[in-house]
Amino acid sequence: TNSYLVGEPATGYIAIDPGPADSQHLEKLWRAAGGDIRMIVCTHSHPDHSPGSQPLQALCVQSGRGAPPILGLASAPTARAHSQFTPERTLQNEELLTLTGQALEGEITHTLQVVHTPGHAANHLCLVLLEDGLLFSGDHILNGSTTVIDPPDGHMGDYLQSLDTLLAACVSQDVQFIFPAHGHVLGGSGAAAQGVITHLKAHRLKREAKIAAVMAAHPGGT
């Protein structure tokens, strides 16, 4: 699982997806932020994303920095037993998470916009870094594989609608790069990030069309 830090020494950091409760990984994340983590955000509740949030928070407390709030969306009743998660504060769709600080060149601001994207999980969210045109896509968009949709918490209709939501966000915020929770960065110059989403939706619909064609050709099939 890719964990991300948004911010810089002048503003402190927001940690995105601390991952599983892996002490070595969490200490590296904490050290990379200089111990100055202001918020911890989980894109969803799966066990490779959210369990590290409380141990990372505890590391911050031990260093005397205080307890950064754990943010996200609570797991739905449809979530499996190993994917239970309750944030300390529930994020709202389109909510802004802002870091500010002073540097020699003046005030610095980093703003993450929350985008609710159910589909892979009912409580999945993505984050757009407005100042830089970056999308942190969690497990909704991956590099190297297609996202697992595991009903009932996963829902293909919701997933496709969420792709449309992300495409609109990429257009309106001029997003150039997508940072997934697994795999390398996607996108590049021009509308490459938008092209990634358009291709992904077409791929899903092509799969669906194949299945629908077989069902139509064999109406008596099970």
Short mmCIF file of C-alpha atoms in Angstrom, two decimals:
data_model
loop_
_atom_site.label_atom_id
_atom_site.label_comp_id
_atom_site.label_asym_id
_atom_site.label_seq_id
_atom_site.Cartn_x
_atom_site.Cartn_y
_atom_site.Cartn_z
CA THR A 1 0.00 0.00 0.00
CA ASN A 2 1.30 3.44 -0.94
CA SER A 3 1.16 5.93 1.92
CA TYR A 4 1.41 9.61 1.00
CA LEU A 5 2.41 12.75 2.88
CA VAL A 6 0.99 16.08 1.72
CA GLY A 7 2.65 19.23 3.02
CA GLU A 8 6.10 20.53 3.94
CA PRO A 9 8.00 21.52 7.09
CA ALA A 10 6.40 25.00 7.17
CA THR A 11 2.84 23.58 7.19
CA GLY A 12 3.10 20.13 8.73
CA TYR A 13 1.71 17.13 6.91
CA ILE A 14 -1.46 15.18 6.15
CA ALA A 15 -0.84 11.43 6.03
CA ILE A 16 -2.99 9.55 3.51
CA ASP A 17 -3.55 5.80 3.96
CA PRO A 18 -1.11 4.80 6.73
CA GLY A 19 -1.70 1.18 5.71
CA PRO A 20 -1.67 -1.88 7.97
CA ALA A 21 -0.37 -1.74 11.54
CA ASP A 22 3.22 -2.29 10.42
CA SER A 23 5.52 -0.64 12.98
CA GLN A 24 8.49 -0.27 10.61
CA HIS A 25 6.41 1.33 7.89
CA LEU A 26 4.64 3.67 10.29
CA GLU A 27 7.89 4.83 11.88
CA LYS A 28 9.32 5.59 8.43
CA LEU A 29 6.18 7.59 7.60
CA TRP A 30 6.38 9.45 10.91
CA ARG A 31 10.09 10.23 10.45
CA ALA A 32 9.56 11.41 6.88
CA ALA A 33 7.10 13.97 8.26
CA GLY A 34 9.52 15.02 10.98
CA GLY A 35 6.88 13.87 13.44
CA ASP A 36 4.65 16.79 12.39
CA ILE A 37 1.50 15.05 11.16
CA ARG A 38 -1.57 17.27 11.46
CA MET A 39 -4.21 14.87 10.07
CA ILE A 40 -4.48 11.18 9.15
CA VAL A 41 -6.89 10.35 6.31
CA CYS A 42 -8.00 6.84 5.32
CA THR A 43 -9.44 6.48 1.82
CA HIS A 44 -11.43 3.45 2.98
CA SER A 45 -11.59 0.80 5.66
CA HIS A 46 -9.86 -2.21 4.10
CA PRO A 47 -7.17 -3.87 6.26
CA ASP A 48 -4.31 -2.71 4.03
CA HIS A 49 -5.32 0.95 4.45
CA SER A 50 -6.80 1.94 7.81
CA PRO A 51 -5.39 -0.20 10.70
CA GLY A 52 -2.17 1.85 10.83
CA SER A 53 -4.05 5.05 11.67
CA GLN A 54 -4.22 4.58 15.45
CA PRO A 55 -0.59 3.39 15.88
CA LEU A 56 0.58 6.35 13.76
CA GLN A 57 -1.48 8.69 15.91
CA ALA A 58 0.10 7.14 19.02
CA LEU A 59 3.59 7.80 17.60
CA CYS A 60 2.70 11.47 17.21
CA VAL A 61 1.42 11.65 20.78
CA GLN A 62 4.58 10.02 22.14
CA SER A 63 6.69 12.64 20.40
CA GLY A 64 4.76 15.42 22.12
CA ARG A 65 3.13 16.78 18.95
CA GLY A 66 -0.41 15.97 20.05
CA ALA A 67 -2.90 13.58 18.48
CA PRO A 68 -3.70 14.25 14.81
CA PRO A 69 -7.37 13.45 14.11
CA ILE A 70 -8.15 10.29 12.15
CA LEU A 71 -10.47 11.25 9.29
CA GLY A 72 -12.50 9.30 6.75
CA LEU A 73 -15.87 7.63 6.34
CA ALA A 74 -17.16 4.92 8.64
CA SER A 75 -17.47 1.43 7.20
CA ALA A 76 -20.99 0.54 6.09
CA PRO A 77 -23.00 -2.36 7.55
CA THR A 78 -22.14 -4.25 4.34
CA ALA A 79 -18.38 -4.22 5.14
CA ARG A 80 -16.71 -7.50 6.02
CA ALA A 81 -15.57 -8.14 9.58
CA HIS A 82 -11.91 -7.40 8.83
CA SER A 83 -12.82 -4.05 7.27
CA GLN A 84 -14.50 -2.30 10.18
CA PHE A 85 -13.43 1.32 10.63
CA THR A 86 -14.78 4.31 12.52
CA PRO A 87 -13.00 7.64 12.03
CA GLU A 88 -12.71 10.20 14.78
CA ARG A 89 -14.33 12.67 12.42
CA THR A 90 -16.46 11.91 9.37
CA LEU A 91 -15.49 13.74 6.20
CA GLN A 92 -18.11 15.35 3.98
CA ASN A 93 -18.15 15.19 0.20
CA GLU A 94 -16.30 18.22 -1.27
CA GLU A 95 -14.96 19.17 2.17
CA LEU A 96 -11.60 20.97 2.12
CA LEU A 97 -8.67 19.93 4.32
CA THR A 98 -6.19 22.80 4.49
CA LEU A 99 -2.64 23.21 5.76
CA THR A 100 -1.13 26.68 6.01
CA GLY A 101 2.26 28.01 7.02
CA GLN A 102 4.70 30.86 6.56
CA ALA A 103 7.88 30.73 4.49
CA LEU A 104 10.27 33.34 3.11
CA GLU A 105 8.14 33.71 -0.01
CA GLY A 106 4.97 34.25 2.05
CA GLU A 107 2.02 32.09 3.06
CA ILE A 108 1.98 28.49 1.85
CA THR A 109 -1.27 26.56 1.46
CA HIS A 110 -1.98 22.92 0.65
CA THR A 111 -5.66 22.05 0.13
CA LEU A 112 -7.14 18.57 -0.26
CA GLN A 113 -10.70 18.30 -1.54
CA VAL A 114 -12.65 15.22 -0.48
CA VAL A 115 -14.51 13.29 -3.21
CA HIS A 116 -16.83 10.47 -2.06
CA THR A 117 -16.28 7.57 -4.48
CA PRO A 118 -18.21 4.42 -3.46
CA GLY A 119 -17.72 1.32 -5.58
CA HIS A 120 -14.65 -0.54 -4.39
CA ALA A 121 -15.98 0.01 -0.88
CA ALA A 122 -19.09 1.85 0.27
CA ASN A 123 -16.97 4.24 2.35
CA HIS A 124 -14.29 4.93 -0.25
CA LEU A 125 -13.10 8.48 -0.87
CA CYS A 126 -10.48 10.14 -3.05
CA LEU A 127 -8.61 13.40 -2.51
CA VAL A 128 -7.68 16.16 -4.97
CA LEU A 129 -4.70 18.38 -4.13
CA LEU A 130 -6.05 21.61 -5.58
CA GLU A 131 -2.86 23.67 -5.75
CA ASP A 132 -0.98 21.03 -7.73
CA GLY A 133 -3.60 19.20 -9.81
CA LEU A 134 -3.02 15.80 -8.21
CA LEU A 135 -5.56 13.05 -7.50
CA PHE A 136 -4.97 10.57 -4.66
CA SER A 137 -7.20 7.75 -5.88
CA GLY A 138 -6.96 5.15 -3.09
CA ASP A 139 -8.07 1.81 -4.55
CA HIS A 140 -10.57 3.32 -6.96
CA ILE A 141 -7.92 3.66 -9.68
CA LEU A 142 -4.85 1.43 -9.59
CA ASN A 143 -1.77 1.03 -11.76
CA GLY A 144 -1.17 -2.45 -13.09
CA SER A 145 -4.53 -4.02 -12.25
CA THR A 146 -8.25 -3.33 -12.17
CA THR A 147 -9.96 -2.72 -8.84
CA VAL A 148 -11.77 -5.60 -7.16
CA ILE A 149 -15.51 -5.00 -6.78
CA ASP A 150 -16.65 -7.31 -3.99
CA PRO A 151 -20.40 -7.15 -3.26
CA PRO A 152 -22.24 -6.26 -1.16
CA ASP A 153 -19.87 -3.53 0.09
CA GLY A 154 -18.49 -3.17 -3.43
CA HIS A 155 -20.95 -2.14 -6.16
CA MET A 156 -20.17 -1.90 -9.87
CA GLY A 157 -22.88 0.67 -10.63
CA ASP A 158 -21.56 2.94 -7.89
CA TYR A 159 -18.01 2.34 -9.13
CA LEU A 160 -18.80 3.50 -12.66
CA GLN A 161 -20.68 6.56 -11.39
CA SER A 162 -17.72 7.41 -9.18
CA LEU A 163 -15.42 7.24 -12.22
CA ASP A 164 -17.64 9.88 -13.83
CA THR A 165 -17.35 11.98 -10.66
CA LEU A 166 -13.56 11.71 -10.72
CA LEU A 167 -13.43 12.55 -14.42
CA ALA A 168 -15.42 15.73 -13.77
CA ALA A 169 -13.09 16.62 -10.89
CA CYS A 170 -10.03 16.06 -13.08
CA VAL A 171 -11.46 18.37 -15.75
CA SER A 172 -12.50 21.14 -13.35
CA GLN A 173 -9.25 21.05 -11.33
CA ASP A 174 -6.92 20.37 -14.26
CA VAL A 175 -5.59 17.19 -12.66
CA GLN A 176 -2.46 15.94 -14.42
CA PHE A 177 -1.35 13.00 -12.28
CA ILE A 178 -3.11 10.20 -10.37
CA PHE A 179 -1.43 8.78 -7.27
CA PRO A 180 -2.93 5.32 -6.60
CA ALA A 181 -2.75 3.31 -3.38
CA HIS A 182 -1.04 0.49 -5.28
CA GLY A 183 1.39 0.83 -8.17
CA HIS A 184 3.19 3.78 -9.72
CA VAL A 185 1.93 7.25 -10.62
CA LEU A 186 -0.45 7.52 -13.59
CA GLY A 187 -0.91 10.42 -16.00
CA GLY A 188 1.31 13.13 -17.34
CA SER A 189 1.07 16.09 -19.68
CA GLY A 190 -2.15 17.25 -21.30
CA ALA A 191 -5.28 15.28 -20.46
CA ALA A 192 -3.45 12.05 -19.61
CA ALA A 193 -5.15 11.66 -16.21
CA GLN A 194 -8.55 12.10 -17.86
CA GLY A 195 -7.55 9.54 -20.48
CA VAL A 196 -6.71 7.01 -17.76
CA ILE A 197 -10.22 7.30 -16.31
CA THR A 198 -11.93 7.21 -19.71
CA HIS A 199 -9.97 4.09 -20.68
CA LEU A 200 -10.74 2.40 -17.36
CA LYS A 201 -14.49 2.95 -17.73
CA ALA A 202 -14.44 1.69 -21.32
CA HIS A 203 -12.56 -1.43 -20.17
CA ARG A 204 -15.19 -2.16 -17.51
CA LEU A 205 -18.06 -1.66 -19.96
CA LYS A 206 -16.34 -3.90 -22.52
CA ARG A 207 -16.18 -6.70 -19.91
CA GLU A 208 -19.86 -6.18 -19.12
CA ALA A 209 -20.79 -6.27 -22.81
CA LYS A 210 -19.00 -9.61 -23.26
CA ILE A 211 -20.99 -11.17 -20.42
CA ALA A 212 -24.27 -9.67 -21.67
CA ALA A 213 -23.59 -11.07 -25.16
CA VAL A 214 -23.01 -14.60 -23.83
CA MET A 215 -26.20 -14.39 -21.74
CA ALA A 216 -28.18 -13.23 -24.79
CA ALA A 217 -26.74 -16.07 -26.91
CA HIS A 218 -27.61 -18.68 -24.29
CA PRO A 219 -30.95 -17.65 -22.76
CA GLY A 220 -31.35 -21.08 -21.20
CA GLY A 221 -28.02 -20.99 -19.45
CA THR A 222 -27.62 -20.88 -15.68
#
